[in-house]
């Protein structure tokens, strides 16, 4: 054993936090019994050595160096391709704290049990110590953490998704605490797979999975589950939101954040390319983040947001130069592709990529694949891990330590009926209700019946680290604190279908029409009409008059059918009943207020 053989110089300074870190690393190595301990520096040389090692052991296949410089192909175990909500636990002090939407285990028992799994699990392996930073260097909102893992694949991915090594250790003197993450590949036995969070201890223990959300502990485990619980205590918000900046023709920048359940086009919206006509007029959209936002009050009383991450962990299938050119260009180089298909020329392919499918290739399981064979070549949840700085639309503000001031928050779901293209909430409280009742229809990629409605409040159902109803109360409290400086809340639905079952809205670049209306509204310009569910744009405000879309289509897109909405209100009442013990009464009152507005003849239009 070579303990601390590569100890970085920053760790020689004695501070309370450094001492705590050294003691924890020693304690963990005594438990896991690795052969070698390696402290990650995050340097290029280290990355090259790790990529070589992963290539030698067969985890990585280097891709064509011209088409995909410094990029690697990886296949996971066939049983380890997604998050496992059934095996994800919030081990808060009491079961009540975790709430009905989380799995709970007693923290003392669960730690003991997990220590049993970790006992000796790194024998014969290297233990990597990864100091990481979530958020821009120098930001008071940024946080530090340390992941201990026996997976070089996890190190390589963490290096893209967060800021690792020296840059993180340099932030230690400015921070009061760090999050501790323990991860081991184990033997990838699904029966031994546990993803455990200890909010009171700032601790994550993850065993037997190398998949993104289960293993890259800075992401969902730290930046959402632990951070959401901490944010509630400290008066800020950790949200499952993209952040983008929109420049209007007069040069004013408006920043918006947006939460969408999976399979609703969140990454596409985060990297939207405005239509040429809008660009010619001076509209521009820049990306600050595609998945997670930390929001806190600035000195000016507004909500400011940072992206805690440094990379994109995007779903590959369906991504193309048509649907998301910025994502395609982001993952051209320095990228890890997991579970996509591999062509004979060492380039990659997935369903929905530009051009015809290859005549033959190797699928995500390593089997030969041909177009008619009846299996997908890429796993539906195959991913690219790409540095955010490579995104052509990345905002110059994306690493601003202050963050960006948020003017609007957008919630969106996939709804084939009932829900109009866009609506504006009447108040922060009403917007909180809109977020709390966010629903989306299952798609083929998610478990469950296709078309079935799933409630996913604020798109946080699998990621909220405490009682969901207390989380809603926290949203309401934030609104009380922020008053009229809070962002305006919107709801969008790109997925409404006509009677023939065809999508009405073209989506993708055309979503810019909706973004422009939102920007105009928060700048007190865009026209709107009142409806029972909130303010709706006039067709003129969406600039639809200049297109050849029939008036009828526009009407269908914006329609609010009372009978459908009465059903919606009843369903929401049932949904809220699941959280009855802690439910803020304001949310039930909002539901009743909606019922009343549906009865209001004045709001018929
Ligand atoms: O693996 S992640 O949780 O980051 C992505 C997802 O499954 O939503
Ligand atoms: Mn996500």
PDB file of C-alpha atoms in Angstrom, residues 14-293:
ATOM      1  CA  UNK A  14      -3.426  22.155   8.173  1.00  0.00           C
ATOM      2  CA  UNK A  15      -6.932  23.434   8.464  1.00  0.00           C
ATOM      3  CA  UNK A  16      -9.910  21.855  10.191  1.00  0.00           C
ATOM      4  CA  UNK A  17     -11.415  20.839   6.866  1.00  0.00           C
ATOM      5  CA  UNK A  18      -8.162  19.348   5.572  1.00  0.00           C
ATOM      6  CA  UNK A  19      -7.719  17.398   8.798  1.00  0.00           C
ATOM      7  CA  UNK A  20     -11.282  16.121   8.538  1.00  0.00           C
ATOM      8  CA  UNK A  21     -10.660  15.068   4.946  1.00  0.00           C
ATOM      9  CA  UNK A  22      -7.382  13.266   5.772  1.00  0.00           C
ATOM     10  CA  UNK A  23      -9.014  11.431   8.673  1.00  0.00           C
ATOM     11  CA  UNK A  24     -12.002  10.379   6.558  1.00  0.00           C
ATOM     12  CA  UNK A  25      -9.800   9.157   3.692  1.00  0.00           C
ATOM     13  CA  UNK A  26      -7.759   7.115   6.148  1.00  0.00           C
ATOM     14  CA  UNK A  27     -10.852   5.692   7.831  1.00  0.00           C
ATOM     15  CA  UNK A  28     -12.385   4.801   4.458  1.00  0.00           C
ATOM     16  CA  UNK A  29      -9.204   3.145   3.231  1.00  0.00           C
ATOM     17  CA  UNK A  30      -9.076   1.083   6.420  1.00  0.00           C
ATOM     18  CA  UNK A  31     -12.616  -0.085   5.677  1.00  0.00           C
ATOM     19  CA  UNK A  32     -12.303  -0.680   1.922  1.00  0.00           C
ATOM     20  CA  UNK A  33      -8.669  -1.941   1.975  1.00  0.00           C
ATOM     21  CA  UNK A  34      -7.425  -0.788  -1.445  1.00  0.00           C
ATOM     22  CA  UNK A  35      -3.954  -1.675  -2.758  1.00  0.00           C
ATOM     23  CA  UNK A  36      -3.210   1.924  -3.755  1.00  0.00           C
ATOM     24  CA  UNK A  37      -4.628   5.332  -2.927  1.00  0.00           C
ATOM     25  CA  UNK A  38      -4.556   7.913  -5.707  1.00  0.00           C
ATOM     26  CA  UNK A  39      -5.427  11.559  -5.071  1.00  0.00           C
ATOM     27  CA  UNK A  40      -6.811  13.023  -8.292  1.00  0.00           C
ATOM     28  CA  UNK A  41      -5.230  16.288  -9.408  1.00  0.00           C
ATOM     29  CA  UNK A  42      -7.430  16.784 -12.461  1.00  0.00           C
ATOM     30  CA  UNK A  43      -4.364  17.378 -14.660  1.00  0.00           C
ATOM     31  CA  UNK A  44      -4.150  16.525 -18.363  1.00  0.00           C
ATOM     32  CA  UNK A  45      -1.331  14.062 -17.661  1.00  0.00           C
ATOM     33  CA  UNK A  46      -3.459  12.248 -15.094  1.00  0.00           C
ATOM     34  CA  UNK A  47      -6.359  12.102 -17.527  1.00  0.00           C
ATOM     35  CA  UNK A  48      -4.123  10.594 -20.213  1.00  0.00           C
ATOM     36  CA  UNK A  49      -2.849   7.954 -17.803  1.00  0.00           C
ATOM     37  CA  UNK A  50      -6.391   7.042 -16.747  1.00  0.00           C
ATOM     38  CA  UNK A  51      -7.636   6.860 -20.339  1.00  0.00           C
ATOM     39  CA  UNK A  52      -4.696   4.561 -21.186  1.00  0.00           C
ATOM     40  CA  UNK A  53      -5.485   2.375 -18.239  1.00  0.00           C
ATOM     41  CA  UNK A  54      -9.187   2.203 -19.164  1.00  0.00           C
ATOM     42  CA  UNK A  55      -8.226   1.382 -22.747  1.00  0.00           C
ATOM     43  CA  UNK A  56      -5.845  -1.394 -21.623  1.00  0.00           C
ATOM     44  CA  UNK A  57      -8.459  -3.009 -19.402  1.00  0.00           C
ATOM     45  CA  UNK A  58     -11.058  -2.870 -22.197  1.00  0.00           C
ATOM     46  CA  UNK A  59     -13.439  -0.370 -20.541  1.00  0.00           C
ATOM     47  CA  UNK A  60     -12.646   2.272 -23.167  1.00  0.00           C
ATOM     48  CA  UNK A  61     -12.289   1.946 -26.921  1.00  0.00           C
ATOM     49  CA  UNK A  62     -10.553   5.064 -28.298  1.00  0.00           C
ATOM     50  CA  UNK A  63     -12.596   6.644 -31.123  1.00  0.00           C
ATOM     51  CA  UNK A  64     -11.306   7.881 -34.469  1.00  0.00           C
ATOM     52  CA  UNK A  65      -8.846  10.658 -33.543  1.00  0.00           C
ATOM     53  CA  UNK A  66      -9.878  12.908 -36.434  1.00  0.00           C
ATOM     54  CA  UNK A  67     -13.652  12.596 -36.115  1.00  0.00           C
ATOM     55  CA  UNK A  68     -13.676  12.394 -32.302  1.00  0.00           C
ATOM     56  CA  UNK A  69     -10.377  13.630 -30.834  1.00  0.00           C
ATOM     57  CA  UNK A  70      -9.596  12.382 -27.323  1.00  0.00           C
ATOM     58  CA  UNK A  71     -12.963  10.609 -27.107  1.00  0.00           C
ATOM     59  CA  UNK A  72     -13.825   7.149 -25.884  1.00  0.00           C
ATOM     60  CA  UNK A  73     -16.480   4.510 -26.318  1.00  0.00           C
ATOM     61  CA  UNK A  74     -17.713   2.525 -23.311  1.00  0.00           C
ATOM     62  CA  UNK A  75     -20.296  -0.182 -22.686  1.00  0.00           C
ATOM     63  CA  UNK A  76     -21.849  -0.666 -19.267  1.00  0.00           C
ATOM     64  CA  UNK A  77     -22.928  -3.921 -17.750  1.00  0.00           C
ATOM     65  CA  UNK A  78     -26.272  -4.766 -19.431  1.00  0.00           C
ATOM     66  CA  UNK A  79     -27.957  -4.595 -16.020  1.00  0.00           C
ATOM     67  CA  UNK A  80     -26.573  -1.172 -15.183  1.00  0.00           C
ATOM     68  CA  UNK A  81     -28.077   1.308 -17.632  1.00  0.00           C
ATOM     69  CA  UNK A  82     -30.207   3.727 -15.596  1.00  0.00           C
ATOM     70  CA  UNK A  83     -30.999   5.175 -12.209  1.00  0.00           C
ATOM     71  CA  UNK A  84     -32.675   2.761  -9.814  1.00  0.00           C
ATOM     72  CA  UNK A  85     -35.341   4.670  -7.896  1.00  0.00           C
ATOM     73  CA  UNK A  86     -36.420   1.540  -6.022  1.00  0.00           C
ATOM     74  CA  UNK A  87     -32.920   1.171  -4.553  1.00  0.00           C
ATOM     75  CA  UNK A  88     -32.327   4.873  -3.834  1.00  0.00           C
ATOM     76  CA  UNK A  89     -32.738   5.862  -0.177  1.00  0.00           C
ATOM     77  CA  UNK A  90     -32.983   9.065   1.815  1.00  0.00           C
ATOM     78  CA  UNK A  91     -31.654   8.083   5.239  1.00  0.00           C
ATOM     79  CA  UNK A  92     -32.802  11.145   7.165  1.00  0.00           C
ATOM     80  CA  UNK A  93     -33.177  11.057  10.952  1.00  0.00           C
ATOM     81  CA  UNK A  94     -36.874  10.209  10.730  1.00  0.00           C
ATOM     82  CA  UNK A  95     -39.048   8.596   8.064  1.00  0.00           C
ATOM     83  CA  UNK A  96     -41.341  11.629   8.212  1.00  0.00           C
ATOM     84  CA  UNK A  97     -38.441  13.855   7.048  1.00  0.00           C
ATOM     85  CA  UNK A  98     -38.017  11.779   3.876  1.00  0.00           C
ATOM     86  CA  UNK A  99     -41.733  11.928   3.097  1.00  0.00           C
ATOM     87  CA  UNK A 100     -43.966   9.568   1.124  1.00  0.00           C
ATOM     88  CA  UNK A 101     -42.192   9.994  -2.233  1.00  0.00           C
ATOM     89  CA  UNK A 102     -38.792   8.717  -1.029  1.00  0.00           C
ATOM     90  CA  UNK A 103     -37.564   5.333   0.196  1.00  0.00           C
ATOM     91  CA  UNK A 104     -36.342   5.692   3.751  1.00  0.00           C
ATOM     92  CA  UNK A 105     -34.056   3.625   5.959  1.00  0.00           C
ATOM     93  CA  UNK A 106     -32.830   4.344   9.454  1.00  0.00           C
ATOM     94  CA  UNK A 107     -29.477   6.130   9.031  1.00  0.00           C
ATOM     95  CA  UNK A 108     -27.641   4.111  11.692  1.00  0.00           C
ATOM     96  CA  UNK A 109     -28.843   0.760  10.372  1.00  0.00           C
ATOM     97  CA  UNK A 110     -28.250   1.724   6.749  1.00  0.00           C
ATOM     98  CA  UNK A 111     -24.733   2.968   7.439  1.00  0.00           C
ATOM     99  CA  UNK A 112     -23.884  -0.242   9.194  1.00  0.00           C
ATOM    100  CA  UNK A 113     -25.321  -2.259   6.338  1.00  0.00           C
ATOM    101  CA  UNK A 114     -23.466  -0.214   3.707  1.00  0.00           C
ATOM    102  CA  UNK A 115     -20.227  -0.417   5.705  1.00  0.00           C
ATOM    103  CA  UNK A 116     -20.663  -4.178   5.448  1.00  0.00           C
ATOM    104  CA  UNK A 117     -20.779  -3.947   1.645  1.00  0.00           C
ATOM    105  CA  UNK A 118     -17.801  -1.571   1.544  1.00  0.00           C
ATOM    106  CA  UNK A 119     -15.710  -3.740   3.902  1.00  0.00           C
ATOM    107  CA  UNK A 120     -12.725  -4.905   1.847  1.00  0.00           C
ATOM    108  CA  UNK A 121     -14.446  -4.070  -1.464  1.00  0.00           C
ATOM    109  CA  UNK A 122     -11.355  -2.292  -2.853  1.00  0.00           C
ATOM    110  CA  UNK A 123      -8.855  -5.066  -2.199  1.00  0.00           C
ATOM    111  CA  UNK A 124      -6.803  -5.490  -5.355  1.00  0.00           C
ATOM    112  CA  UNK A 125      -8.067  -2.157  -6.631  1.00  0.00           C
ATOM    113  CA  UNK A 126      -7.008   1.486  -6.669  1.00  0.00           C
ATOM    114  CA  UNK A 127      -8.914   3.862  -4.418  1.00  0.00           C
ATOM    115  CA  UNK A 128      -9.309   7.212  -6.168  1.00  0.00           C
ATOM    116  CA  UNK A 129      -9.883  10.292  -4.033  1.00  0.00           C
ATOM    117  CA  UNK A 130     -11.619  12.943  -6.156  1.00  0.00           C
ATOM    118  CA  UNK A 131     -11.935  16.404  -4.636  1.00  0.00           C
ATOM    119  CA  UNK A 132     -14.573  18.192  -6.720  1.00  0.00           C
ATOM    120  CA  UNK A 133     -16.116  21.619  -6.947  1.00  0.00           C
ATOM    121  CA  UNK A 134     -19.786  22.185  -7.810  1.00  0.00           C
ATOM    122  CA  UNK A 135     -20.121  25.683  -9.267  1.00  0.00           C
ATOM    123  CA  UNK A 136     -17.761  28.330 -10.606  1.00  0.00           C
ATOM    124  CA  UNK A 137     -14.447  28.803  -8.762  1.00  0.00           C
ATOM    125  CA  UNK A 138     -14.677  31.713  -6.343  1.00  0.00           C
ATOM    126  CA  UNK A 139     -18.472  31.569  -6.113  1.00  0.00           C
ATOM    127  CA  UNK A 140     -19.977  31.834  -2.635  1.00  0.00           C
ATOM    128  CA  UNK A 141     -22.760  29.554  -3.940  1.00  0.00           C
ATOM    129  CA  UNK A 142     -20.304  26.834  -5.041  1.00  0.00           C
ATOM    130  CA  UNK A 143     -19.741  23.762  -2.863  1.00  0.00           C
ATOM    131  CA  UNK A 144     -16.945  21.272  -2.457  1.00  0.00           C
ATOM    132  CA  UNK A 145     -17.161  17.534  -2.100  1.00  0.00           C
ATOM    133  CA  UNK A 146     -14.872  14.521  -2.183  1.00  0.00           C
ATOM    134  CA  UNK A 147     -15.750  11.225  -3.835  1.00  0.00           C
ATOM    135  CA  UNK A 148     -13.864   8.078  -2.981  1.00  0.00           C
ATOM    136  CA  UNK A 149     -14.298   5.486  -5.723  1.00  0.00           C
ATOM    137  CA  UNK A 150     -12.640   2.367  -7.092  1.00  0.00           C
ATOM    138  CA  UNK A 151     -13.792   3.114 -10.635  1.00  0.00           C
ATOM    139  CA  UNK A 152     -11.480   4.875 -13.077  1.00  0.00           C
ATOM    140  CA  UNK A 153     -14.526   5.222 -15.375  1.00  0.00           C
ATOM    141  CA  UNK A 154     -16.211   7.289 -12.671  1.00  0.00           C
ATOM    142  CA  UNK A 155     -13.073   9.465 -12.340  1.00  0.00           C
ATOM    143  CA  UNK A 156     -13.013  10.062 -16.114  1.00  0.00           C
ATOM    144  CA  UNK A 157     -16.699  11.060 -16.125  1.00  0.00           C
ATOM    145  CA  UNK A 158     -16.464  13.196 -12.965  1.00  0.00           C
ATOM    146  CA  UNK A 159     -13.565  15.040 -14.563  1.00  0.00           C
ATOM    147  CA  UNK A 160     -15.931  16.211 -17.309  1.00  0.00           C
ATOM    148  CA  UNK A 161     -19.065  16.733 -15.221  1.00  0.00           C
ATOM    149  CA  UNK A 162     -17.454  18.678 -12.351  1.00  0.00           C
ATOM    150  CA  UNK A 163     -14.233  20.581 -11.636  1.00  0.00           C
ATOM    151  CA  UNK A 164     -11.918  18.048  -9.990  1.00  0.00           C
ATOM    152  CA  UNK A 165      -8.541  18.028  -8.255  1.00  0.00           C
ATOM    153  CA  UNK A 166      -6.484  21.110  -7.431  1.00  0.00           C
ATOM    154  CA  UNK A 167      -9.162  23.597  -8.487  1.00  0.00           C
ATOM    155  CA  UNK A 168     -11.467  22.049  -5.890  1.00  0.00           C
ATOM    156  CA  UNK A 169      -8.873  21.759  -3.109  1.00  0.00           C
ATOM    157  CA  UNK A 170      -8.025  25.429  -3.584  1.00  0.00           C
ATOM    158  CA  UNK A 171     -11.619  26.249  -2.603  1.00  0.00           C
ATOM    159  CA  UNK A 172     -11.436  24.262   0.648  1.00  0.00           C
ATOM    160  CA  UNK A 173     -10.105  27.174   2.756  1.00  0.00           C
ATOM    161  CA  UNK A 174     -13.208  29.195   1.812  1.00  0.00           C
ATOM    162  CA  UNK A 175     -15.763  26.542   2.694  1.00  0.00           C
ATOM    163  CA  UNK A 176     -17.254  25.418   5.997  1.00  0.00           C
ATOM    164  CA  UNK A 177     -17.810  21.793   5.041  1.00  0.00           C
ATOM    165  CA  UNK A 178     -17.505  19.260   2.242  1.00  0.00           C
ATOM    166  CA  UNK A 179     -19.826  16.507   1.051  1.00  0.00           C
ATOM    167  CA  UNK A 180     -18.453  12.978   1.443  1.00  0.00           C
ATOM    168  CA  UNK A 181     -19.222  10.452  -1.269  1.00  0.00           C
ATOM    169  CA  UNK A 182     -18.283   6.759  -1.169  1.00  0.00           C
ATOM    170  CA  UNK A 183     -18.665   4.759  -4.343  1.00  0.00           C
ATOM    171  CA  UNK A 184     -17.692   1.240  -5.292  1.00  0.00           C
ATOM    172  CA  UNK A 185     -18.380  -0.770  -8.426  1.00  0.00           C
ATOM    173  CA  UNK A 186     -18.661  -3.863  -6.232  1.00  0.00           C
ATOM    174  CA  UNK A 187     -19.349  -6.688  -8.687  1.00  0.00           C
ATOM    175  CA  UNK A 188     -22.263  -4.820 -10.332  1.00  0.00           C
ATOM    176  CA  UNK A 189     -24.736  -7.205  -8.759  1.00  0.00           C
ATOM    177  CA  UNK A 190     -28.159  -5.496  -9.086  1.00  0.00           C
ATOM    178  CA  UNK A 191     -29.165  -7.160  -5.801  1.00  0.00           C
ATOM    179  CA  UNK A 192     -26.355  -5.322  -3.988  1.00  0.00           C
ATOM    180  CA  UNK A 193     -27.132  -1.978  -5.627  1.00  0.00           C
ATOM    181  CA  UNK A 194     -27.906   0.786  -3.129  1.00  0.00           C
ATOM    182  CA  UNK A 195     -27.744   4.548  -3.532  1.00  0.00           C
ATOM    183  CA  UNK A 196     -27.987   6.057  -0.037  1.00  0.00           C
ATOM    184  CA  UNK A 197     -28.113   9.667   1.096  1.00  0.00           C
ATOM    185  CA  UNK A 198     -27.544  10.860   4.652  1.00  0.00           C
ATOM    186  CA  UNK A 199     -28.644  14.527   4.620  1.00  0.00           C
ATOM    187  CA  UNK A 200     -27.693  15.158   8.263  1.00  0.00           C
ATOM    188  CA  UNK A 201     -24.173  13.786   7.688  1.00  0.00           C
ATOM    189  CA  UNK A 202     -23.551  15.282   4.238  1.00  0.00           C
ATOM    190  CA  UNK A 203     -22.759  11.718   3.165  1.00  0.00           C
ATOM    191  CA  UNK A 204     -23.551   9.614   0.077  1.00  0.00           C
ATOM    192  CA  UNK A 205     -22.867   5.869  -0.173  1.00  0.00           C
ATOM    193  CA  UNK A 206     -23.338   4.230  -3.560  1.00  0.00           C
ATOM    194  CA  UNK A 207     -22.619   0.577  -4.239  1.00  0.00           C
ATOM    195  CA  UNK A 208     -22.693  -1.735  -7.276  1.00  0.00           C
ATOM    196  CA  UNK A 209     -23.563   0.678 -10.098  1.00  0.00           C
ATOM    197  CA  UNK A 210     -21.398   2.734 -12.420  1.00  0.00           C
ATOM    198  CA  UNK A 211     -24.317   4.498 -14.146  1.00  0.00           C
ATOM    199  CA  UNK A 212     -24.320   8.327 -14.192  1.00  0.00           C
ATOM    200  CA  UNK A 213     -27.041   9.298 -11.741  1.00  0.00           C
ATOM    201  CA  UNK A 214     -26.058   6.426  -9.398  1.00  0.00           C
ATOM    202  CA  UNK A 215     -22.294   6.846  -9.555  1.00  0.00           C
ATOM    203  CA  UNK A 216     -21.322  10.394 -10.538  1.00  0.00           C
ATOM    204  CA  UNK A 217     -22.132  11.495  -7.017  1.00  0.00           C
ATOM    205  CA  UNK A 218     -21.728  15.238  -7.620  1.00  0.00           C
ATOM    206  CA  UNK A 219     -24.773  15.243  -9.887  1.00  0.00           C
ATOM    207  CA  UNK A 220     -28.178  14.062  -8.658  1.00  0.00           C
ATOM    208  CA  UNK A 221     -26.968  12.766  -5.255  1.00  0.00           C
ATOM    209  CA  UNK A 222     -25.087  15.898  -4.126  1.00  0.00           C
ATOM    210  CA  UNK A 223     -26.355  18.770  -6.300  1.00  0.00           C
ATOM    211  CA  UNK A 224     -30.027  17.818  -5.915  1.00  0.00           C
ATOM    212  CA  UNK A 225     -30.816  15.374  -3.085  1.00  0.00           C
ATOM    213  CA  UNK A 226     -28.367  16.614  -0.435  1.00  0.00           C
ATOM    214  CA  UNK A 227     -28.346  20.201  -1.687  1.00  0.00           C
ATOM    215  CA  UNK A 228     -32.162  20.486  -1.699  1.00  0.00           C
ATOM    216  CA  UNK A 229     -32.278  19.508   1.986  1.00  0.00           C
ATOM    217  CA  UNK A 230     -29.473  21.940   2.809  1.00  0.00           C
ATOM    218  CA  UNK A 231     -31.062  24.727   0.730  1.00  0.00           C
ATOM    219  CA  UNK A 232     -34.257  24.431   2.745  1.00  0.00           C
ATOM    220  CA  UNK A 233     -32.312  25.030   5.974  1.00  0.00           C
ATOM    221  CA  UNK A 234     -30.333  27.919   4.523  1.00  0.00           C
ATOM    222  CA  UNK A 235     -32.969  29.710   2.435  1.00  0.00           C
ATOM    223  CA  UNK A 236     -31.938  28.930  -1.135  1.00  0.00           C
ATOM    224  CA  UNK A 237     -33.041  26.441  -3.800  1.00  0.00           C
ATOM    225  CA  UNK A 238     -31.448  23.442  -5.510  1.00  0.00           C
ATOM    226  CA  UNK A 239     -33.515  22.689  -8.595  1.00  0.00           C
ATOM    227  CA  UNK A 240     -33.614  20.253 -11.523  1.00  0.00           C
ATOM    228  CA  UNK A 241     -33.478  23.136 -13.987  1.00  0.00           C
ATOM    229  CA  UNK A 242     -31.751  24.284 -17.141  1.00  0.00           C
ATOM    230  CA  UNK A 243     -30.589  27.899 -17.267  1.00  0.00           C
ATOM    231  CA  UNK A 244     -30.496  29.971 -20.420  1.00  0.00           C
ATOM    232  CA  UNK A 245     -29.865  33.589 -21.350  1.00  0.00           C
ATOM    233  CA  UNK A 246     -31.909  35.290 -24.076  1.00  0.00           C
ATOM    234  CA  UNK A 247     -30.699  38.495 -25.722  1.00  0.00           C
ATOM    235  CA  UNK A 248     -33.442  40.686 -27.232  1.00  0.00           C
ATOM    236  CA  UNK A 249     -32.785  42.821 -30.337  1.00  0.00           C
ATOM    237  CA  UNK A 250     -32.227  45.868 -28.084  1.00  0.00           C
ATOM    238  CA  UNK A 251     -29.334  44.042 -26.401  1.00  0.00           C
ATOM    239  CA  UNK A 252     -31.061  43.377 -23.064  1.00  0.00           C
ATOM    240  CA  UNK A 253     -30.378  39.924 -21.594  1.00  0.00           C
ATOM    241  CA  UNK A 254     -33.110  37.969 -19.827  1.00  0.00           C
ATOM    242  CA  UNK A 255     -32.253  34.786 -17.925  1.00  0.00           C
ATOM    243  CA  UNK A 256     -34.718  31.949 -17.470  1.00  0.00           C
ATOM    244  CA  UNK A 257     -34.591  28.619 -15.650  1.00  0.00           C
ATOM    245  CA  UNK A 258     -36.709  25.622 -16.596  1.00  0.00           C
ATOM    246  CA  UNK A 259     -37.742  22.282 -15.093  1.00  0.00           C
ATOM    247  CA  UNK A 260     -38.977  19.413 -17.249  1.00  0.00           C
ATOM    248  CA  UNK A 261     -39.508  15.724 -16.413  1.00  0.00           C
ATOM    249  CA  UNK A 262     -37.417  13.337 -18.516  1.00  0.00           C
ATOM    250  CA  UNK A 263     -38.210  12.955 -22.236  1.00  0.00           C
ATOM    251  CA  UNK A 264     -39.600  16.488 -22.612  1.00  0.00           C
ATOM    252  CA  UNK A 265     -36.698  18.010 -24.547  1.00  0.00           C
ATOM    253  CA  UNK A 266     -34.930  19.824 -21.707  1.00  0.00           C
ATOM    254  CA  UNK A 267     -31.426  19.537 -23.160  1.00  0.00           C
ATOM    255  CA  UNK A 268     -32.758  20.623 -26.572  1.00  0.00           C
ATOM    256  CA  UNK A 269     -34.351  23.731 -25.068  1.00  0.00           C
ATOM    257  CA  UNK A 270     -31.186  24.514 -23.082  1.00  0.00           C
ATOM    258  CA  UNK A 271     -29.276  24.656 -26.383  1.00  0.00           C
ATOM    259  CA  UNK A 272     -31.996  26.021 -28.689  1.00  0.00           C
ATOM    260  CA  UNK A 273     -30.907  27.680 -31.923  1.00  0.00           C
ATOM    261  CA  UNK A 274     -33.346  30.523 -32.728  1.00  0.00           C
ATOM    262  CA  UNK A 275     -34.847  30.518 -36.251  1.00  0.00           C
ATOM    263  CA  UNK A 276     -32.784  32.469 -38.801  1.00  0.00           C
ATOM    264  CA  UNK A 277     -35.370  35.266 -38.971  1.00  0.00           C
ATOM    265  CA  UNK A 278     -35.061  35.866 -35.234  1.00  0.00           C
ATOM    266  CA  UNK A 279     -31.265  35.776 -35.374  1.00  0.00           C
ATOM    267  CA  UNK A 280     -31.366  38.327 -38.192  1.00  0.00           C
ATOM    268  CA  UNK A 281     -33.443  40.587 -35.932  1.00  0.00           C
ATOM    269  CA  UNK A 282     -30.865  40.276 -33.157  1.00  0.00           C
ATOM    270  CA  UNK A 283     -32.307  37.543 -30.939  1.00  0.00           C
ATOM    271  CA  UNK A 284     -29.708  35.277 -29.387  1.00  0.00           C
ATOM    272  CA  UNK A 285     -29.922  32.394 -26.901  1.00  0.00           C
ATOM    273  CA  UNK A 286     -27.037  31.190 -24.762  1.00  0.00           C
ATOM    274  CA  UNK A 287     -26.819  28.161 -22.492  1.00  0.00           C
ATOM    275  CA  UNK A 288     -25.661  28.350 -18.877  1.00  0.00           C
ATOM    276  CA  UNK A 289     -26.689  24.845 -17.857  1.00  0.00           C
ATOM    277  CA  UNK A 290     -28.851  21.949 -19.043  1.00  0.00           C
ATOM    278  CA  UNK A 291     -29.797  20.066 -15.870  1.00  0.00           C
ATOM    279  CA  UNK A 292     -29.281  21.634 -12.435  1.00  0.00           C
ATOM    280  CA  UNK A 293     -29.586  25.162 -11.030  1.00  0.00           C
TER     281      UNK A 293
END
